[in-house]
Amino acid sequence: MFPTNLLTLSFIFTSLTFAQDCTLQFDGRIPGTLTAAGFDATNQFFGSGNVFGAGLAFSQLIQLPAIAGSLFDTATVPLEVTISDQSIFNAQTGFRRAELIPASNSGTDASTTGIKTLHFSLMKDAQRPLNLSHEYQLVFLESNDFSTNQVVLKTGTVLGKATADPDTLQLFGNVNDGGGKVLFSTPFAAGAFHNFAVTLDFDALTTQVFFSTGAAPLKAVTQAVANDVSGQGQFHFGVLKKPTDGGADITKSGFQEAGIDEGVIFGGIFQEDSSDNCVSLSA
Ligand SMILES: *[C@@H]1O[C@H](CO)[C@@H](O)[C@H](O)[C@H]1NC(C)=O
């Protein structure tokens, strides 16, 4: 009797803490059967129309590296977003960029209302290293009126900020608040997935960060801190490379060297409903 109870208790504790089945808002975890060309067609995972350079298509920039999945990729596979000299979107000649946006994320949908937790994992590609003289945005929520990023994960030399070590992942809050407060930062080590969960309370206007590397379960690394996440918008996952110097409008000016062949590997992109405090810490 006693051992049985103990077992039951420990099982319940484990299921509550590490394997919650939270309601999904969107799921960008892709099956191994999806090809790069599959990103050009309408699909259930990501929008096929943008963001990528004029004249390009996702099939020219998505790579499907044959590596093990991330923490939440139990039956799904990682993908890589790459940029080249051709990655000039919407005449933004100061940027080189390519990003995936979840298929259901219109800018005014429920992914930016209530309380939601955004999950993603990312890893360096040793074959396509970033140039840390530049600032990169790898994951961000851009408001529906394009006036701000309410949360943004950056690496490299962040413009307007003192960057002690550019080989760092820095998660900033709303950039209209003095360029954004650093909510969490961690070294961007080679050869391992960096797993993030970011709980966005669109009512209380707070953000809480969870983090782990490799196969370790997520742990809270911040409390829910004040951060203006209002304004709805779209979640971007990819590589947005800024110029090293830009003047008044860095979207249109500034230095970008030629010969770009850079990429970042993503896994486990999904969002869950956390209105009942449900946050998955491992798969
Ligand atoms: C890194 O970027 C800087 C600024 O664009 C450039 O001068 C330098 O050549 C780049 N380094 C490499 C290795 O590409």
XYZ file of C-alpha atoms and ligand atoms in Angstrom:
297
model
C 0.000 0.000 0.000
C 2.551 2.563 1.051
C 4.928 1.932 -1.844
C 1.994 2.080 -4.275
C 0.893 5.453 -2.920
C 4.410 6.737 -3.077
C 4.693 5.633 -6.675
C 1.385 7.273 -7.546
C 2.381 10.501 -5.846
C 5.679 10.656 -7.576
C 4.031 9.910 -10.916
C 1.492 12.705 -10.446
C 4.226 15.151 -9.455
C 6.221 14.232 -12.517
C 3.280 14.596 -14.879
C 2.390 17.996 -13.479
C 5.899 19.324 -13.642
C 7.486 17.852 -16.715
C 4.931 16.571 -19.169
C 1.890 18.785 -19.121
C -0.367 18.563 -22.102
C -1.142 22.221 -22.493
C -3.579 23.320 -25.196
C -1.659 24.313 -28.328
C -2.172 27.690 -30.003
C 0.102 26.892 -32.972
C 2.557 24.143 -33.804
C 5.571 24.745 -36.056
C 7.192 21.386 -35.371
C 7.654 19.788 -38.775
C 7.611 16.104 -39.713
C 10.609 14.493 -41.397
C 8.487 14.073 -44.530
C 8.283 17.833 -45.172
C 10.804 18.897 -47.835
C 12.282 22.373 -48.342
C 9.944 22.716 -51.350
C 7.041 22.046 -48.981
C 7.659 25.489 -47.440
C 6.840 27.144 -50.800
C 3.326 25.692 -50.830
C 0.543 26.535 -48.395
C 1.183 24.351 -45.352
C -0.093 24.012 -41.792
C 3.185 25.068 -40.188
C 4.449 28.383 -41.586
C 3.270 31.056 -44.006
C 4.699 30.487 -47.501
C 4.631 34.146 -48.684
C 7.252 35.821 -46.473
C 9.759 36.752 -45.084
C 12.518 36.278 -47.691
C 14.468 38.212 -50.307
C 12.890 39.454 -53.511
C 12.998 36.775 -56.209
C 13.718 33.990 -53.730
C 11.537 31.191 -52.356
C 11.736 29.331 -49.056
C 12.964 26.204 -50.877
C 16.157 28.122 -51.755
C 16.928 29.044 -48.158
C 15.462 26.352 -45.871
C 17.877 23.544 -45.022
C 16.886 20.330 -43.271
C 20.039 19.270 -41.386
C 20.246 15.587 -40.463
C 20.698 16.127 -36.726
C 18.825 14.936 -33.659
C 15.722 16.899 -32.686
C 15.484 19.442 -29.885
C 13.868 19.021 -26.453
C 10.304 19.125 -27.806
C 10.977 17.366 -31.133
C 9.910 13.895 -30.062
C 8.413 13.025 -33.475
C 9.534 16.047 -35.481
C 12.751 17.417 -37.005
C 14.815 20.627 -36.886
C 15.007 23.089 -39.762
C 17.519 25.760 -40.683
C 16.897 29.276 -41.963
C 19.759 30.696 -44.057
C 20.579 34.083 -45.569
C 22.675 35.099 -48.576
C 23.505 38.304 -50.463
C 20.084 37.902 -52.136
C 18.189 38.114 -48.839
C 16.905 41.648 -49.416
C 13.228 41.817 -48.421
C 10.949 44.686 -49.401
C 13.851 46.893 -50.626
C 15.426 46.814 -47.142
C 18.940 47.044 -48.533
C 20.415 47.580 -45.052
C 19.212 44.157 -43.896
C 19.744 40.578 -44.982
C 16.815 38.579 -43.665
C 14.721 35.445 -43.851
C 12.151 34.433 -41.249
C 9.332 31.963 -40.816
C 5.988 33.112 -39.372
C 3.487 30.545 -38.014
C 0.731 29.832 -40.566
C -2.127 30.812 -38.234
C -0.418 33.956 -36.921
C -2.232 36.694 -38.884
C -1.201 39.567 -36.612
C -4.600 39.794 -34.881
C -5.165 36.146 -33.923
C -5.304 34.585 -30.455
C -1.538 33.939 -30.297
C -1.208 37.507 -28.950
C -4.145 37.551 -26.520
C -4.653 36.064 -23.062
C -1.613 34.265 -21.616
C 0.497 32.270 -24.051
C 3.883 30.544 -23.854
C 6.117 30.617 -26.919
C 8.540 27.697 -27.239
C 11.579 27.474 -29.510
C 15.027 25.907 -29.541
C 17.977 27.086 -31.591
C 21.481 25.952 -32.429
C 24.462 27.260 -34.371
C 25.400 25.752 -37.728
C 29.201 25.388 -37.706
C 29.112 25.363 -41.529
C 27.261 28.696 -41.752
C 28.552 30.848 -38.877
C 27.159 34.289 -38.139
C 29.452 37.325 -38.246
C 29.364 38.627 -34.698
C 30.450 42.111 -35.797
C 26.786 42.465 -36.776
C 23.552 42.459 -34.796
C 21.121 39.623 -35.528
C 17.496 39.203 -34.559
C 16.702 35.474 -34.414
C 13.232 35.381 -32.825
C 10.892 38.319 -32.338
C 7.319 39.454 -31.939
C 6.673 42.447 -34.191
C 3.585 44.482 -33.297
C 0.720 44.552 -35.776
C 1.381 48.212 -36.610
C 5.132 47.436 -37.089
C 6.004 50.082 -34.461
C 7.973 47.808 -32.115
C 9.208 44.371 -31.159
C 7.654 43.443 -27.818
C 10.224 40.677 -27.282
C 13.299 39.965 -29.397
C 16.136 37.457 -29.122
C 19.370 38.971 -30.419
C 22.964 37.873 -30.839
C 26.133 39.544 -32.092
C 27.043 43.189 -31.546
C 23.762 44.860 -30.648
C 23.487 48.369 -32.097
C 23.183 51.075 -29.454
C 24.094 48.712 -26.605
C 27.365 47.800 -24.923
C 27.869 44.139 -25.799
C 30.485 42.533 -23.529
C 30.612 39.275 -25.526
C 28.814 39.259 -28.892
C 28.669 35.441 -28.823
C 25.672 35.681 -26.482
C 21.938 35.158 -26.834
C 20.181 38.177 -25.339
C 16.414 38.278 -24.933
C 15.219 41.879 -24.884
C 11.856 43.246 -23.839
C 9.931 45.887 -25.798
C 12.516 47.833 -27.820
C 10.490 51.054 -27.544
C 11.494 51.006 -23.872
C 14.994 52.465 -24.262
C 16.013 49.906 -26.870
C 14.729 47.095 -24.670
C 15.694 45.777 -21.248
C 17.672 42.530 -21.230
C 15.269 39.989 -19.728
C 17.741 37.081 -19.948
C 21.089 36.341 -21.560
C 23.179 33.203 -21.983
C 26.279 32.200 -23.961
C 25.464 30.956 -27.501
C 27.561 27.786 -27.244
C 28.298 25.589 -30.251
C 26.864 22.128 -30.811
C 23.812 22.234 -28.540
C 20.222 23.366 -28.701
C 19.318 26.336 -26.503
C 15.714 25.838 -25.390
C 13.507 28.811 -24.552
C 9.954 29.192 -23.340
C 8.623 32.725 -22.991
C 5.318 33.254 -21.208
C 3.615 36.377 -22.527
C 0.749 37.748 -20.448
C -1.075 40.045 -22.861
C -3.454 41.204 -20.087
C -1.053 41.855 -17.200
C 1.686 42.947 -19.686
C 4.429 40.712 -18.265
C 7.018 38.299 -19.631
C 8.584 35.261 -17.930
C 11.507 33.297 -19.356
C 12.275 29.575 -19.028
C 15.522 28.093 -20.391
C 17.639 24.951 -20.684
C 20.255 23.482 -22.991
C 20.314 20.110 -24.712
C 17.914 17.533 -23.291
C 17.531 19.165 -19.860
C 14.001 20.211 -18.833
C 13.268 23.921 -18.881
C 13.682 25.948 -15.677
C 12.319 29.393 -14.876
C 15.186 31.883 -15.203
C 13.120 34.991 -14.460
C 9.941 35.892 -12.639
C 7.066 37.372 -14.629
C 8.459 40.874 -15.132
C 6.714 43.984 -16.426
C 7.078 44.250 -20.212
C 4.676 45.931 -22.621
C 3.622 43.071 -24.890
C 0.513 44.878 -26.167
C -0.058 45.520 -29.869
C -0.531 41.930 -31.109
C 1.494 41.111 -34.253
C 3.515 38.242 -35.680
C 6.223 35.913 -34.355
C 9.327 35.648 -36.561
C 11.898 32.820 -36.457
C 15.006 33.114 -38.603
C 17.924 35.420 -39.295
C 17.618 39.206 -39.582
C 21.128 40.616 -40.022
C 21.524 44.333 -39.425
C 24.252 46.529 -40.945
C 27.294 47.506 -38.868
C 26.517 51.201 -39.267
C 23.271 52.547 -40.507
C 22.547 56.198 -40.045
C 18.966 57.345 -39.637
C 17.265 54.382 -41.336
C 19.177 51.148 -40.889
C 16.644 49.280 -43.024
C 17.964 51.178 -46.050
C 21.593 52.015 -45.336
C 24.715 50.757 -43.622
C 27.414 48.231 -44.393
C 26.814 44.597 -45.353
C 29.778 42.661 -46.687
C 29.253 40.399 -49.730
C 29.545 36.636 -49.745
C 27.022 35.889 -46.981
C 26.324 32.194 -46.287
C 24.901 32.116 -42.765
C 22.197 30.198 -40.957
C 20.610 29.219 -37.655
C 19.006 25.851 -36.831
C 15.592 25.856 -35.126
C 13.558 23.121 -33.472
C 10.513 22.767 -31.268
C 8.673 25.910 -32.373
C 5.179 25.953 -30.868
C 2.936 28.007 -28.631
C 0.703 26.836 -25.811
C -2.127 28.375 -23.837
C -0.951 29.231 -20.316
C -4.160 30.866 -19.066
C -4.399 27.988 -16.556
C -0.648 28.306 -15.718
C 0.156 25.375 -17.983
C 3.784 25.530 -19.171
C 5.504 22.443 -20.600
C 8.999 22.018 -19.178
C 9.863 18.957 -21.247
C 8.161 16.808 -23.866
C 32.322 40.525 -40.575
O 31.622 41.719 -40.821
C 32.461 42.851 -40.957
C 31.515 44.041 -41.081
O 30.570 43.783 -42.112
C 33.364 42.701 -42.152
O 34.225 43.786 -42.255
C 34.172 41.408 -41.992
O 34.892 41.173 -43.180
C 33.256 40.240 -41.724
N 34.079 39.068 -41.396
C 33.937 37.929 -42.023
C 34.791 36.819 -41.535
O 33.145 37.764 -42.920
